[in-house]
Coordinates of C-alpha atoms in Angstrom, one line a residue:
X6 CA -93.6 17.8 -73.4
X7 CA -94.2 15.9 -70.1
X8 CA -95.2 17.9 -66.7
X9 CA -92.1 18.0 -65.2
X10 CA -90.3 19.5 -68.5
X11 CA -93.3 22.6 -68.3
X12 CA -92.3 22.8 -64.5
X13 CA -88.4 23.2 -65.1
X14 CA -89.4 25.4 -68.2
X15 CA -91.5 27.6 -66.0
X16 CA -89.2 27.7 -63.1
X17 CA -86.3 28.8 -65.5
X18 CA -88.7 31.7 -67.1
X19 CA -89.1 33.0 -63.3
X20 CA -85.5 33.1 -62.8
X21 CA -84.9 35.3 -65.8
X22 CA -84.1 39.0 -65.3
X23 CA -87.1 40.7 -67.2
X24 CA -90.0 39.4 -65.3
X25 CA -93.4 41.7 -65.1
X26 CA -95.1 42.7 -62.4
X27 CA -97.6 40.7 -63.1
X28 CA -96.2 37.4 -63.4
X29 CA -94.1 38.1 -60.0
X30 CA -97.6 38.5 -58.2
X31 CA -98.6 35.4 -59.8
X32 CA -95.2 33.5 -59.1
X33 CA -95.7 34.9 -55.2
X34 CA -98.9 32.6 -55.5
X35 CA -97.5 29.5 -57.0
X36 CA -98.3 26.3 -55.1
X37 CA -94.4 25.3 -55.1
X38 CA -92.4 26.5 -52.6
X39 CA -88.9 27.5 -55.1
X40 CA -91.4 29.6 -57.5
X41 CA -92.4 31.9 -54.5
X42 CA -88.7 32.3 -53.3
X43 CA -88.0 33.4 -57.2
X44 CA -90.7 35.7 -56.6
X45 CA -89.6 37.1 -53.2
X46 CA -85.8 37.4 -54.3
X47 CA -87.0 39.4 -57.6
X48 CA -86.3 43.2 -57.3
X49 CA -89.2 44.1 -58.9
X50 CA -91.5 42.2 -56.9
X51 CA -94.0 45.0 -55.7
X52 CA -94.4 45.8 -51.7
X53 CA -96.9 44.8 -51.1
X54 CA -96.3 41.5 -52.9
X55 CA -93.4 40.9 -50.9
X56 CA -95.1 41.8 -47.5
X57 CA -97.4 38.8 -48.2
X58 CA -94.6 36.4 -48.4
X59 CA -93.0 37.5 -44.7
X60 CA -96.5 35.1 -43.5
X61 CA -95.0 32.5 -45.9
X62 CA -95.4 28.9 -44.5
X63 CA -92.0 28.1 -46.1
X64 CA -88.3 29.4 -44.1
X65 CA -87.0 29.4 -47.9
X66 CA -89.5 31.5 -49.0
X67 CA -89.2 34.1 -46.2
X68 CA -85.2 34.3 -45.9
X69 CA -85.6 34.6 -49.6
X70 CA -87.9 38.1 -48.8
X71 CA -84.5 39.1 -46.2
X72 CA -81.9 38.6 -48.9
X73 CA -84.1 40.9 -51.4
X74 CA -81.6 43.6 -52.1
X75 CA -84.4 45.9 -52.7
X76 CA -86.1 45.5 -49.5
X77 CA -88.7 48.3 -48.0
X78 CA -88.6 49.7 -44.1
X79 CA -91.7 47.8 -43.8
X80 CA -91.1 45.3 -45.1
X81 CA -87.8 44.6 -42.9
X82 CA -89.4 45.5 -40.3
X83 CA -92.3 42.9 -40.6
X84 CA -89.4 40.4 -40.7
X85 CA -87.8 41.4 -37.6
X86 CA -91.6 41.3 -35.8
X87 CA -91.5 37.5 -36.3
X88 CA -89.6 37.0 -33.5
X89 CA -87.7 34.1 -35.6
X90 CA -84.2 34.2 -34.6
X91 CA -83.1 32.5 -37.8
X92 CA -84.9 35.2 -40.3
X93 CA -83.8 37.7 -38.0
X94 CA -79.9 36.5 -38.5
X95 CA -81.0 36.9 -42.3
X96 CA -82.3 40.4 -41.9
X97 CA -79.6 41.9 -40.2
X98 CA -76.9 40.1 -42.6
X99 CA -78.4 40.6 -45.6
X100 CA -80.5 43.1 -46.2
X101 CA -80.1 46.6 -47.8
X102 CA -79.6 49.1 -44.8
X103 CA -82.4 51.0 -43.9
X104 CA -84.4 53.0 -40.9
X105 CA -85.8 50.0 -39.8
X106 CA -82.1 48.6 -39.4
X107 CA -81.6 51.6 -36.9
X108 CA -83.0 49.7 -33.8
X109 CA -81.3 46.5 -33.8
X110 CA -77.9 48.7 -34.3
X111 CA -78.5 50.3 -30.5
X112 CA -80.0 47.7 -28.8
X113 CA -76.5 46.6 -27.3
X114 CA -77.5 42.9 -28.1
X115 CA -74.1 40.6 -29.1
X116 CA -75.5 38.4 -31.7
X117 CA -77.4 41.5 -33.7
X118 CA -74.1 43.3 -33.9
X119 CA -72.1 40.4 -35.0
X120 CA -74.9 39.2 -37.9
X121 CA -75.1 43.4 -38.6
X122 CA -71.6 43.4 -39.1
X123 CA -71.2 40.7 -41.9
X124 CA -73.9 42.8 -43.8
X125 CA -71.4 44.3 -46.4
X126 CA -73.8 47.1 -47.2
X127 CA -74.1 48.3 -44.0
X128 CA -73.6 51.9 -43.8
X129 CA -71.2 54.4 -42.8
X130 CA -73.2 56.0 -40.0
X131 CA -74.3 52.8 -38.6
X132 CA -70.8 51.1 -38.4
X133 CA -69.9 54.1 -36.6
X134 CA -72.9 53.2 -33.8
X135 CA -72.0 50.1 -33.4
X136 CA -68.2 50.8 -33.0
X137 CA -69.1 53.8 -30.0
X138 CA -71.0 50.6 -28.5
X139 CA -67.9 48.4 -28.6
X140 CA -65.7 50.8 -27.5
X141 CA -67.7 51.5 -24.5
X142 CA -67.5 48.1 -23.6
X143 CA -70.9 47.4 -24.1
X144 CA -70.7 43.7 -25.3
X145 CA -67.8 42.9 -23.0
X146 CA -63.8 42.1 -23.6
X147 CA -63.5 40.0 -25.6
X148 CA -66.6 40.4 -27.7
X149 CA -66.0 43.8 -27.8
X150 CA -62.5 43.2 -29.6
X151 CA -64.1 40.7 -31.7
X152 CA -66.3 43.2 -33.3
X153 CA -64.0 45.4 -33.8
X154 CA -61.7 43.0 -35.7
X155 CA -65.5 42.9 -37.6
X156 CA -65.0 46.7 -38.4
X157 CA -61.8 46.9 -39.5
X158 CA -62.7 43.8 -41.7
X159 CA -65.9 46.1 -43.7
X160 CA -65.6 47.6 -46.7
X161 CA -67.5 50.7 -45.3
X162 CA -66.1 51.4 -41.8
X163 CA -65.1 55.0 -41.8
X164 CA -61.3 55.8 -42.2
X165 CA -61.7 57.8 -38.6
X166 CA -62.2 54.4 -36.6
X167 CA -59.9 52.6 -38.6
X168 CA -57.4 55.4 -37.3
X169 CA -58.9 55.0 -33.8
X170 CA -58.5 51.3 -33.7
X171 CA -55.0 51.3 -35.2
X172 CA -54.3 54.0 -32.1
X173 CA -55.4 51.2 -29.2
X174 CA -51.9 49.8 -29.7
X175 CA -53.4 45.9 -29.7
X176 CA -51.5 43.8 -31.5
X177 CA -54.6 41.1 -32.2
X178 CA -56.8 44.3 -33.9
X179 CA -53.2 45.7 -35.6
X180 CA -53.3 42.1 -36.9
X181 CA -57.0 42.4 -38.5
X182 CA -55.6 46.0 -39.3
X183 CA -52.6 44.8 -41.3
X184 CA -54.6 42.1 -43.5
X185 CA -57.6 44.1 -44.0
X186 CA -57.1 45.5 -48.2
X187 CA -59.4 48.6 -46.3
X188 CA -56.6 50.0 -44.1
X189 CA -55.2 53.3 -45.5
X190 CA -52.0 52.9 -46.8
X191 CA -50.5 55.2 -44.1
X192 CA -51.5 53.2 -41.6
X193 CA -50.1 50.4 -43.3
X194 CA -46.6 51.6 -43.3
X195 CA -46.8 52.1 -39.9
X196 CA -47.9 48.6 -39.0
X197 CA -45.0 47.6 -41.3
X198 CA -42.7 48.5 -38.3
X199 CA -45.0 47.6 -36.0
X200 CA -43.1 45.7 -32.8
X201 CA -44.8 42.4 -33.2
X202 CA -43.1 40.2 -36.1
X203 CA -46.9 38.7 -37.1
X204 CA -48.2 42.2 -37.5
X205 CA -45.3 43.7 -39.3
X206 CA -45.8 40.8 -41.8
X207 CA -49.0 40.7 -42.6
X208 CA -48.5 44.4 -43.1
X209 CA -45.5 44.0 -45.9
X210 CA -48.1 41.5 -47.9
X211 CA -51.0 43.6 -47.6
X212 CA -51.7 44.9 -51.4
X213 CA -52.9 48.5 -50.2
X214 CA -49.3 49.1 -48.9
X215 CA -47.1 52.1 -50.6
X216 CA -45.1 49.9 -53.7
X217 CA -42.2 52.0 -52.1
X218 CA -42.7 50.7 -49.0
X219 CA -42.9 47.3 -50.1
X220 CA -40.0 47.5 -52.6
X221 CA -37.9 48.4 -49.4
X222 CA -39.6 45.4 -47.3
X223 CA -38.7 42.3 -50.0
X224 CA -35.4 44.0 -50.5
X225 CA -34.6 43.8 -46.9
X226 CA -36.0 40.4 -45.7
X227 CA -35.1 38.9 -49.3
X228 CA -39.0 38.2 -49.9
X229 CA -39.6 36.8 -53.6
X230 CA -42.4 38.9 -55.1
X231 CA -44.1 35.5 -56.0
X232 CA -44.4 34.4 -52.5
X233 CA -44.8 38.2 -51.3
X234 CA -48.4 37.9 -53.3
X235 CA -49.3 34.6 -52.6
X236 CA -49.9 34.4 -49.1
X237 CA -52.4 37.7 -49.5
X238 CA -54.4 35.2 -51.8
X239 CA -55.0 32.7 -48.7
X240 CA -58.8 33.4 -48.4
X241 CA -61.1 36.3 -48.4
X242 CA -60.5 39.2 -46.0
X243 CA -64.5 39.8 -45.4
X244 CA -67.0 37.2 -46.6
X245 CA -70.8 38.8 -46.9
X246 CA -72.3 35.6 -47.4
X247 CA -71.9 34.0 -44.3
X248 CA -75.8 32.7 -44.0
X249 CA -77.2 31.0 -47.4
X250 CA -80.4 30.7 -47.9
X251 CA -80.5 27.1 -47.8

């Protein structure tokens, strides 16, 4: 077996699931760049481990550290201290929510909220931070509106704001409202009569609407239930992985 066929052997082993603690300490140390990423991606990669791979020479091997689902405070926190605004954009999409999140949620800064927001495991209490922010007009008009449309978007934005948003009466966030599959059915059915003709459509194809509700829609615009489904099925309605590692 030549070198290169040990290599891609090896490289497949560190990429398996049951990896020890030992041979992810030792991967963290490998001469070749993709063997430490497998190392810092790894959820059982130890803490300290991974804290030595933030100082990594290699931007693969240190957005691989950000993307580690099982990320410590310190260790996200040691990321953010690089002062490297692409691992920061990492950080704040990707990693799991924790204290050390907490600062960049208040800080009022544009492009923070925006990357925080495409984090799908952000959590409840934080979304609810950043939406007081928004609403105070912190970020201005129309970023303010743009991150709301970001709220309504999340899979963990609280039903409250969602309520609160749907009660601003605009028609581009009763939109984001109407496609979201994350807006309670009630509010659904009242976008489905909503004045504008965009929002009240959007609104009869949204899945989460009352099967009542839309039995009574098709039947009065003549919609085939084909086509009714279809046009929901036009791309995602929140994408998480908006920065790849590459």
């Amino acid at each position: 077996m030549s070198g290169i066929d040990d290599l891609a052997r090896d490289l497949m082993k560190l990429r398996a699931a049951d990896l020890s603690v030992e041979e992810l300490v030792a991967a963290a140390s490998a001469p070749l760049p993709a063997v430490r990423a497998v190392a810092a991606l790894h959820p059982h990669t130890p803490k300290d481990t991974l804290l030595s791979l933030v100082a990594d020479e290699e931007f693969e091997v240190v957005v691989s550290v950000a993307h580690n689902l099982r990320s410590y405070r310190v260790v996200t926190q040691a990321l953010l201290a690089l002062d490297d605004e692409r691992v920061r954009a990492h950080v704040l999409a990707c990693s799991t929510p924790n204290v050390a999140l907490f600062d960049p949620v208040a800080n009022g800064d544009y492009d923070d909220a925006w990357h925080l927001l495409r984090n799908e495991e952000l959590e409840p209490r934080m979304l609810s931070r950043l939406f007081t922010r928004a609403l105070e007009g912190e970020f201005g008009v129309c970023r303010d509106s743009e991150l709301l449309g970001l709220l309504i978007l999340h899979p963990h934005t609280p039903e409250d704001i969602r309520w609160q948003i749907a009660e601003m009466g605009q028609v581009g966030l009763n939109a984001f409202l109407a496609r979201s599959p994350f807006t309670p059915p009630e509010i659904l059915t009242l976008l489905a009569e909503d004045e504008d003709t965009t929002v009240r459509l959007l609104a009869s194809l949204n899945p989460s609407l009352p099967e009542d509700v839309q039995a009574d829609i098709q039947a009065a615009s003549g919609l085939r239930a084909g086509f009714f489904r279809s046009l929901m099925d036009t791309g995602a309605p929140y994408d998480p992985q908006v920065l790849p590692v590459h």
